[in-house]
Structures are given as structure tokens and as C-alpha cells.
Amino acid sequence: MDYELAIEDAPETIPGGTGILLLHPSIGETDRIDTDFFKVDTDHFLVVSTRTTAREVEQKLEHYEVDESSATILDTLSIERGYSRRSSDNIHYVASPDDLDAIVEKTRQFLEGHDGKLRLSVDSVTEMAYYADEDGAFEATKQILELLDEFDAVGLFHLSKEVHDQETLDRFRELFDGVVDLNEDGTVTTEF
């Protein structure tokens, strides 16, 4: 199954099972790329949020006019920060961004529980590495990529260029079928 891709300088479509690495500067405007990724050719999507709370993700989707009825959000921050949590059919929680097994399991549950064209965004792998460790984040990313392949889904994984050294960036890069490199001025270069 092919998926449309609304990212400048990228192929018009990508096959199911494709993982895309979004390299970005720390202050990069990733929201636009993230939400454009969800807007087209999608029946259901999962946002694995290790950087912001479910409420902030909902605000982002609303601001960029993404169909929220298709969204499922996995909030990894609210419990750790002691925020009140309102579970619903579309919002799930894990204890913290370093609970990588739970993140992978919730991703599997989402993919098993939905039909059609499925997308996910991991925002961000950098936070997973910060809270857990780099090797753990690498393994979790690898497992999620295997799930994309198994369920014919596609995913966008955020990684900050400024936080990790070149060796780490190259290590993660090798896992992915495509790389979208967001520059500070908002321009994008891609490699597929």
C-alpha cells in the first residue's frame, strides 16, 4: 500500500513500512512538517509525544487544522509531571518518556486496533534518549520501525541535530528509508 507524502522535495508517495527520520534544529518549526504528514491519505494516526502533553498536541492539531477524529495521542509526560489526566478512547498514557517498553507496546496496540492507512509520529526520539539512554531509544525506534513494516504503516521520527553528535545522527540515520532535514531557515532537503 502506498501513502501520499506532502513534504516538499520528497517523493509524492512512499510504500507502507517506510520510516522517515526528521532531523531538525532545536528551535526548528517541526509542527508544520508533522501536521502536513497527517493531513493527507490517512485513516488513523498516532502521536507518540515525549516532548509535550496530550493537551498541547491537541492544540497543535487544532491550530494546523488536522482532523482530530483520526488522532490517537500517547502522552508520556503528564504522569511524571503530576498533571491531571483524562483518559479517553483517543488519549493514552505511559508513566514517563523512559518507559520504552510501554511506548512500543502502546504503538503495537494502536496498529493492531485500527484498519486502513495508518501513520505515526514519534516526537521525539531525542527526548527518549534523554530520559532513558541512547541505546534504549535506538532499540525502541528499531522495534517501532519493525511494527510499521508488519502493519504496512508509515512513521515520522523527530531527532534534534544539535543535541546529538554526528556519530549518533549517522547511527539513527541508517535505520530509516528516508531522511527529511529541516534547516533553521525553514527550508527542507530530503534523501530517499
PDB file of C-alpha atoms in Angstrom:
ATOM      1  CA  MET A   1       0.000   0.000   0.000  1.00  0.00           C
ATOM      2  CA  ASP A   2       1.345   3.425  -0.941  1.00  0.00           C
ATOM      3  CA  TYR A   3       0.930   6.616   1.060  1.00  0.00           C
ATOM      4  CA  GLU A   4       0.912  10.173  -0.272  1.00  0.00           C
ATOM      5  CA  LEU A   5       3.648  12.340   1.180  1.00  0.00           C
ATOM      6  CA  ALA A   6       3.041  16.083   1.477  1.00  0.00           C
ATOM      7  CA  ILE A   7       6.617  17.095   2.249  1.00  0.00           C
ATOM      8  CA  GLU A   8       8.486  19.430  -0.090  1.00  0.00           C
ATOM      9  CA  ASP A   9      11.385  17.941  -2.049  1.00  0.00           C
ATOM     10  CA  ALA A  10      10.240  14.390  -1.145  1.00  0.00           C
ATOM     11  CA  PRO A  11       8.728  11.627  -3.286  1.00  0.00           C
ATOM     12  CA  GLU A  12       4.986  12.011  -3.921  1.00  0.00           C
ATOM     13  CA  THR A  13       4.320   8.599  -2.407  1.00  0.00           C
ATOM     14  CA  ILE A  14       6.068   6.161  -0.099  1.00  0.00           C
ATOM     15  CA  PRO A  15       5.311   2.476   0.441  1.00  0.00           C
ATOM     16  CA  GLY A  16       3.815   1.114   3.666  1.00  0.00           C
ATOM     17  CA  GLY A  17       6.505   0.148   6.146  1.00  0.00           C
ATOM     18  CA  THR A  18       8.504   3.325   5.470  1.00  0.00           C
ATOM     19  CA  GLY A  19      10.106   5.144   8.375  1.00  0.00           C
ATOM     20  CA  ILE A  20      11.228   8.745   7.878  1.00  0.00           C
ATOM     21  CA  LEU A  21      13.772  10.471  10.093  1.00  0.00           C
ATOM     22  CA  LEU A  22      13.078  14.177  10.616  1.00  0.00           C
ATOM     23  CA  LEU A  23      16.352  15.873  11.524  1.00  0.00           C
ATOM     24  CA  HIS A  24      15.746  19.337  12.903  1.00  0.00           C
ATOM     25  CA  PRO A  25      17.474  22.193  14.727  1.00  0.00           C
ATOM     26  CA  SER A  26      16.453  22.581  18.385  1.00  0.00           C
ATOM     27  CA  ILE A  27      14.286  25.576  17.616  1.00  0.00           C
ATOM     28  CA  GLY A  28      13.083  24.149  14.294  1.00  0.00           C
ATOM     29  CA  GLU A  29       9.473  24.540  13.244  1.00  0.00           C
ATOM     30  CA  THR A  30       8.687  20.833  13.106  1.00  0.00           C
ATOM     31  CA  ASP A  31       4.938  21.253  13.695  1.00  0.00           C
ATOM     32  CA  ARG A  32       4.279  22.172  10.079  1.00  0.00           C
ATOM     33  CA  ILE A  33       6.019  19.069   8.726  1.00  0.00           C
ATOM     34  CA  ASP A  34       4.418  16.851  11.364  1.00  0.00           C
ATOM     35  CA  THR A  35       0.890  18.067  10.705  1.00  0.00           C
ATOM     36  CA  ASP A  36       1.293  18.041   6.906  1.00  0.00           C
ATOM     37  CA  PHE A  37       2.357  14.396   7.282  1.00  0.00           C
ATOM     38  CA  PHE A  38      -1.011  13.607   8.932  1.00  0.00           C
ATOM     39  CA  LYS A  39      -3.289  15.681   6.708  1.00  0.00           C
ATOM     40  CA  VAL A  40      -3.238  13.519   3.583  1.00  0.00           C
ATOM     41  CA  ASP A  41      -4.120   9.931   2.815  1.00  0.00           C
ATOM     42  CA  THR A  42      -4.596   8.883   6.458  1.00  0.00           C
ATOM     43  CA  ASP A  43      -7.373   6.919   8.160  1.00  0.00           C
ATOM     44  CA  HIS A  44      -5.867   6.944  11.663  1.00  0.00           C
ATOM     45  CA  PHE A  45      -2.698   8.339  13.186  1.00  0.00           C
ATOM     46  CA  LEU A  46      -0.819   8.055  16.465  1.00  0.00           C
ATOM     47  CA  VAL A  47       1.253  10.829  18.017  1.00  0.00           C
ATOM     48  CA  VAL A  48       3.825   9.425  20.452  1.00  0.00           C
ATOM     49  CA  SER A  49       4.560  12.568  22.438  1.00  0.00           C
ATOM     50  CA  THR A  50       7.646  12.571  24.622  1.00  0.00           C
ATOM     51  CA  ARG A  51       8.098  16.330  24.379  1.00  0.00           C
ATOM     52  CA  THR A  52       4.644  17.791  25.028  1.00  0.00           C
ATOM     53  CA  THR A  53       1.456  16.777  26.841  1.00  0.00           C
ATOM     54  CA  ALA A  54      -1.676  15.422  25.146  1.00  0.00           C
ATOM     55  CA  ARG A  55      -3.348  18.805  25.629  1.00  0.00           C
ATOM     56  CA  GLU A  56      -0.522  20.561  23.788  1.00  0.00           C
ATOM     57  CA  VAL A  57      -0.703  18.001  20.969  1.00  0.00           C
ATOM     58  CA  GLU A  58      -4.463  18.602  20.665  1.00  0.00           C
ATOM     59  CA  GLN A  59      -3.847  22.361  20.453  1.00  0.00           C
ATOM     60  CA  LYS A  60      -1.250  21.825  17.724  1.00  0.00           C
ATOM     61  CA  LEU A  61      -3.602  19.635  15.673  1.00  0.00           C
ATOM     62  CA  GLU A  62      -6.384  22.180  16.049  1.00  0.00           C
ATOM     63  CA  HIS A  63      -4.108  25.085  15.111  1.00  0.00           C
ATOM     64  CA  TYR A  64      -2.942  23.330  11.929  1.00  0.00           C
ATOM     65  CA  GLU A  65      -6.486  22.133  11.112  1.00  0.00           C
ATOM     66  CA  VAL A  66      -5.730  18.410  11.255  1.00  0.00           C
ATOM     67  CA  ASP A  67      -8.755  16.103  11.549  1.00  0.00           C
ATOM     68  CA  GLU A  68      -8.617  15.238  15.253  1.00  0.00           C
ATOM     69  CA  SER A  69     -11.188  12.472  14.908  1.00  0.00           C
ATOM     70  CA  SER A  70      -8.417  10.386  13.271  1.00  0.00           C
ATOM     71  CA  ALA A  71      -5.941  11.058  16.075  1.00  0.00           C
ATOM     72  CA  THR A  72      -4.725   8.919  18.946  1.00  0.00           C
ATOM     73  CA  ILE A  73      -2.242  10.515  21.342  1.00  0.00           C
ATOM     74  CA  LEU A  74       0.212   8.687  23.570  1.00  0.00           C
ATOM     75  CA  ASP A  75       1.205  11.132  26.326  1.00  0.00           C
ATOM     76  CA  THR A  76       4.415  10.136  28.122  1.00  0.00           C
ATOM     77  CA  LEU A  77       4.830  13.325  30.186  1.00  0.00           C
ATOM     78  CA  SER A  78       1.679  14.061  32.194  1.00  0.00           C
ATOM     79  CA  ILE A  79       2.017  11.275  34.760  1.00  0.00           C
ATOM     80  CA  GLU A  80       5.653  12.108  35.505  1.00  0.00           C
ATOM     81  CA  ARG A  81       4.857  15.813  35.810  1.00  0.00           C
ATOM     82  CA  GLY A  82       1.870  15.151  38.072  1.00  0.00           C
ATOM     83  CA  TYR A  83      -0.702  16.698  35.724  1.00  0.00           C
ATOM     84  CA  SER A  84      -4.293  15.558  35.869  1.00  0.00           C
ATOM     85  CA  ARG A  85      -5.060  13.001  33.201  1.00  0.00           C
ATOM     86  CA  ARG A  86      -8.310  12.389  31.422  1.00  0.00           C
ATOM     87  CA  SER A  87      -8.066   9.101  29.620  1.00  0.00           C
ATOM     88  CA  SER A  88     -10.324   8.686  26.635  1.00  0.00           C
ATOM     89  CA  ASP A  89     -10.555   6.385  23.639  1.00  0.00           C
ATOM     90  CA  ASN A  90      -8.055   8.598  21.857  1.00  0.00           C
ATOM     91  CA  ILE A  91      -5.649   9.557  24.643  1.00  0.00           C
ATOM     92  CA  HIS A  92      -3.401   7.052  26.359  1.00  0.00           C
ATOM     93  CA  TYR A  93      -0.655   7.465  28.928  1.00  0.00           C
ATOM     94  CA  VAL A  94       2.584   5.792  29.909  1.00  0.00           C
ATOM     95  CA  ALA A  95       4.470   6.652  33.091  1.00  0.00           C
ATOM     96  CA  SER A  96       7.364   8.571  31.537  1.00  0.00           C
ATOM     97  CA  PRO A  97       9.389   9.037  28.320  1.00  0.00           C
ATOM     98  CA  ASP A  98      11.882   6.413  29.501  1.00  0.00           C
ATOM     99  CA  ASP A  99       9.215   3.686  29.701  1.00  0.00           C
ATOM    100  CA  LEU A 100      10.273   2.496  26.260  1.00  0.00           C
ATOM    101  CA  ASP A 101       8.697  -0.972  26.501  1.00  0.00           C
ATOM    102  CA  ALA A 102       5.315   0.607  27.230  1.00  0.00           C
ATOM    103  CA  ILE A 103       5.734   3.055  24.328  1.00  0.00           C
ATOM    104  CA  VAL A 104       6.476   0.189  21.923  1.00  0.00           C
ATOM    105  CA  GLU A 105       3.561  -1.863  23.320  1.00  0.00           C
ATOM    106  CA  LYS A 106       1.069   1.036  23.046  1.00  0.00           C
ATOM    107  CA  THR A 107       2.250   1.578  19.461  1.00  0.00           C
ATOM    108  CA  ARG A 108       1.602  -2.099  18.718  1.00  0.00           C
ATOM    109  CA  GLN A 109      -1.883  -1.839  20.284  1.00  0.00           C
ATOM    110  CA  PHE A 110      -2.703   1.189  18.136  1.00  0.00           C
ATOM    111  CA  LEU A 111      -1.589  -0.562  14.934  1.00  0.00           C
ATOM    112  CA  GLU A 112      -3.432  -3.777  15.830  1.00  0.00           C
ATOM    113  CA  GLY A 113      -6.583  -1.882  16.756  1.00  0.00           C
ATOM    114  CA  HIS A 114      -7.016   0.219  13.604  1.00  0.00           C
ATOM    115  CA  ASP A 115      -7.572  -0.523   9.925  1.00  0.00           C
ATOM    116  CA  GLY A 116      -6.761   1.406   6.801  1.00  0.00           C
ATOM    117  CA  LYS A 117      -3.913   3.798   6.227  1.00  0.00           C
ATOM    118  CA  LEU A 118      -2.025   4.275   9.484  1.00  0.00           C
ATOM    119  CA  ARG A 119       0.627   6.841  10.311  1.00  0.00           C
ATOM    120  CA  LEU A 120       2.547   7.688  13.419  1.00  0.00           C
ATOM    121  CA  SER A 121       4.856  10.392  14.634  1.00  0.00           C
ATOM    122  CA  VAL A 122       7.428   9.983  17.387  1.00  0.00           C
ATOM    123  CA  ASP A 123       8.086  13.454  18.792  1.00  0.00           C
ATOM    124  CA  SER A 124      10.779  12.958  19.778  1.00  0.00           C
ATOM    125  CA  VAL A 125      13.467  10.277  19.743  1.00  0.00           C
ATOM    126  CA  THR A 126      15.810  12.872  21.269  1.00  0.00           C
ATOM    127  CA  GLU A 127      13.630  13.057  24.393  1.00  0.00           C
ATOM    128  CA  MET A 128      13.505   9.259  24.632  1.00  0.00           C
ATOM    129  CA  ALA A 129      17.311   9.204  24.567  1.00  0.00           C
ATOM    130  CA  TYR A 130      17.460  11.989  27.138  1.00  0.00           C
ATOM    131  CA  TYR A 131      15.121  10.283  29.627  1.00  0.00           C
ATOM    132  CA  ALA A 132      16.278   6.707  29.031  1.00  0.00           C
ATOM    133  CA  ASP A 133      19.548   6.444  27.143  1.00  0.00           C
ATOM    134  CA  GLU A 134      20.702   6.446  23.568  1.00  0.00           C
ATOM    135  CA  ASP A 135      20.899   2.659  23.218  1.00  0.00           C
ATOM    136  CA  GLY A 136      17.414   2.235  24.656  1.00  0.00           C
ATOM    137  CA  ALA A 137      15.990   4.891  22.330  1.00  0.00           C
ATOM    138  CA  PHE A 138      17.756   3.230  19.391  1.00  0.00           C
ATOM    139  CA  GLU A 139      16.275  -0.190  20.237  1.00  0.00           C
ATOM    140  CA  ALA A 140      12.774   1.239  20.773  1.00  0.00           C
ATOM    141  CA  THR A 141      12.993   3.094  17.450  1.00  0.00           C
ATOM    142  CA  LYS A 142      14.083  -0.117  15.738  1.00  0.00           C
ATOM    143  CA  GLN A 143      11.152  -2.023  17.259  1.00  0.00           C
ATOM    144  CA  ILE A 144       8.652   0.649  16.196  1.00  0.00           C
ATOM    145  CA  LEU A 145      10.084   0.584  12.656  1.00  0.00           C
ATOM    146  CA  GLU A 146       9.587  -3.204  12.612  1.00  0.00           C
ATOM    147  CA  LEU A 147       5.949  -2.650  13.648  1.00  0.00           C
ATOM    148  CA  LEU A 148       5.475  -0.184  10.764  1.00  0.00           C
ATOM    149  CA  ASP A 149       6.694  -2.874   8.412  1.00  0.00           C
ATOM    150  CA  GLU A 150       4.493  -5.549   9.988  1.00  0.00           C
ATOM    151  CA  PHE A 151       1.340  -3.395   9.789  1.00  0.00           C
ATOM    152  CA  ASP A 152       2.061  -1.621   6.470  1.00  0.00           C
ATOM    153  CA  ALA A 153       2.062   1.761   8.226  1.00  0.00           C
ATOM    154  CA  VAL A 154       4.391   4.776   7.897  1.00  0.00           C
ATOM    155  CA  GLY A 155       6.096   6.911  10.512  1.00  0.00           C
ATOM    156  CA  LEU A 156       7.927  10.182  11.086  1.00  0.00           C
ATOM    157  CA  PHE A 157      10.568  10.231  13.841  1.00  0.00           C
ATOM    158  CA  HIS A 158      11.945  13.539  15.187  1.00  0.00           C
ATOM    159  CA  LEU A 159      15.649  13.791  16.087  1.00  0.00           C
ATOM    160  CA  SER A 160      17.407  17.027  17.030  1.00  0.00           C
ATOM    161  CA  LYS A 161      20.592  17.736  15.062  1.00  0.00           C
ATOM    162  CA  GLU A 162      22.021  19.995  17.760  1.00  0.00           C
ATOM    163  CA  VAL A 163      21.719  17.612  20.699  1.00  0.00           C
ATOM    164  CA  HIS A 164      23.426  14.533  19.244  1.00  0.00           C
ATOM    165  CA  ASP A 165      26.921  14.126  17.842  1.00  0.00           C
ATOM    166  CA  GLN A 166      27.486  13.132  14.216  1.00  0.00           C
ATOM    167  CA  GLU A 167      28.137   9.506  15.097  1.00  0.00           C
ATOM    168  CA  THR A 168      24.749   9.246  16.826  1.00  0.00           C
ATOM    169  CA  LEU A 169      22.947  11.005  13.966  1.00  0.00           C
ATOM    170  CA  ASP A 170      24.568   8.598  11.476  1.00  0.00           C
ATOM    171  CA  ARG A 171      23.659   5.598  13.631  1.00  0.00           C
ATOM    172  CA  PHE A 172      19.971   6.552  13.667  1.00  0.00           C
ATOM    173  CA  ARG A 173      20.035   7.582  10.001  1.00  0.00           C
ATOM    174  CA  GLU A 174      20.939   4.037   8.989  1.00  0.00           C
ATOM    175  CA  LEU A 175      17.659   2.731  10.422  1.00  0.00           C
ATOM    176  CA  PHE A 176      15.487   4.827   8.100  1.00  0.00           C
ATOM    177  CA  ASP A 177      14.291   4.633   4.495  1.00  0.00           C
ATOM    178  CA  GLY A 178      14.134   8.395   4.156  1.00  0.00           C
ATOM    179  CA  VAL A 179      15.551  11.481   5.839  1.00  0.00           C
ATOM    180  CA  VAL A 180      13.966  14.923   5.937  1.00  0.00           C
ATOM    181  CA  ASP A 181      16.485  17.543   7.011  1.00  0.00           C
ATOM    182  CA  LEU A 182      14.872  20.739   8.305  1.00  0.00           C
ATOM    183  CA  ASN A 183      17.177  23.748   8.299  1.00  0.00           C
ATOM    184  CA  GLU A 184      16.998  26.745  10.639  1.00  0.00           C
ATOM    185  CA  ASP A 185      15.582  28.937   7.885  1.00  0.00           C
ATOM    186  CA  GLY A 186      12.689  26.514   7.388  1.00  0.00           C
ATOM    187  CA  THR A 187      13.959  25.020   4.140  1.00  0.00           C
ATOM    188  CA  VAL A 188      13.956  21.262   3.735  1.00  0.00           C
ATOM    189  CA  THR A 189      16.252  18.803   1.990  1.00  0.00           C
ATOM    190  CA  THR A 190      15.365  15.132   1.705  1.00  0.00           C
ATOM    191  CA  GLU A 191      17.083  11.890   0.928  1.00  0.00           C
ATOM    192  CA  PHE A 192      15.078   8.798  -0.050  1.00  0.00           C
TER     193      PHE A 192
END
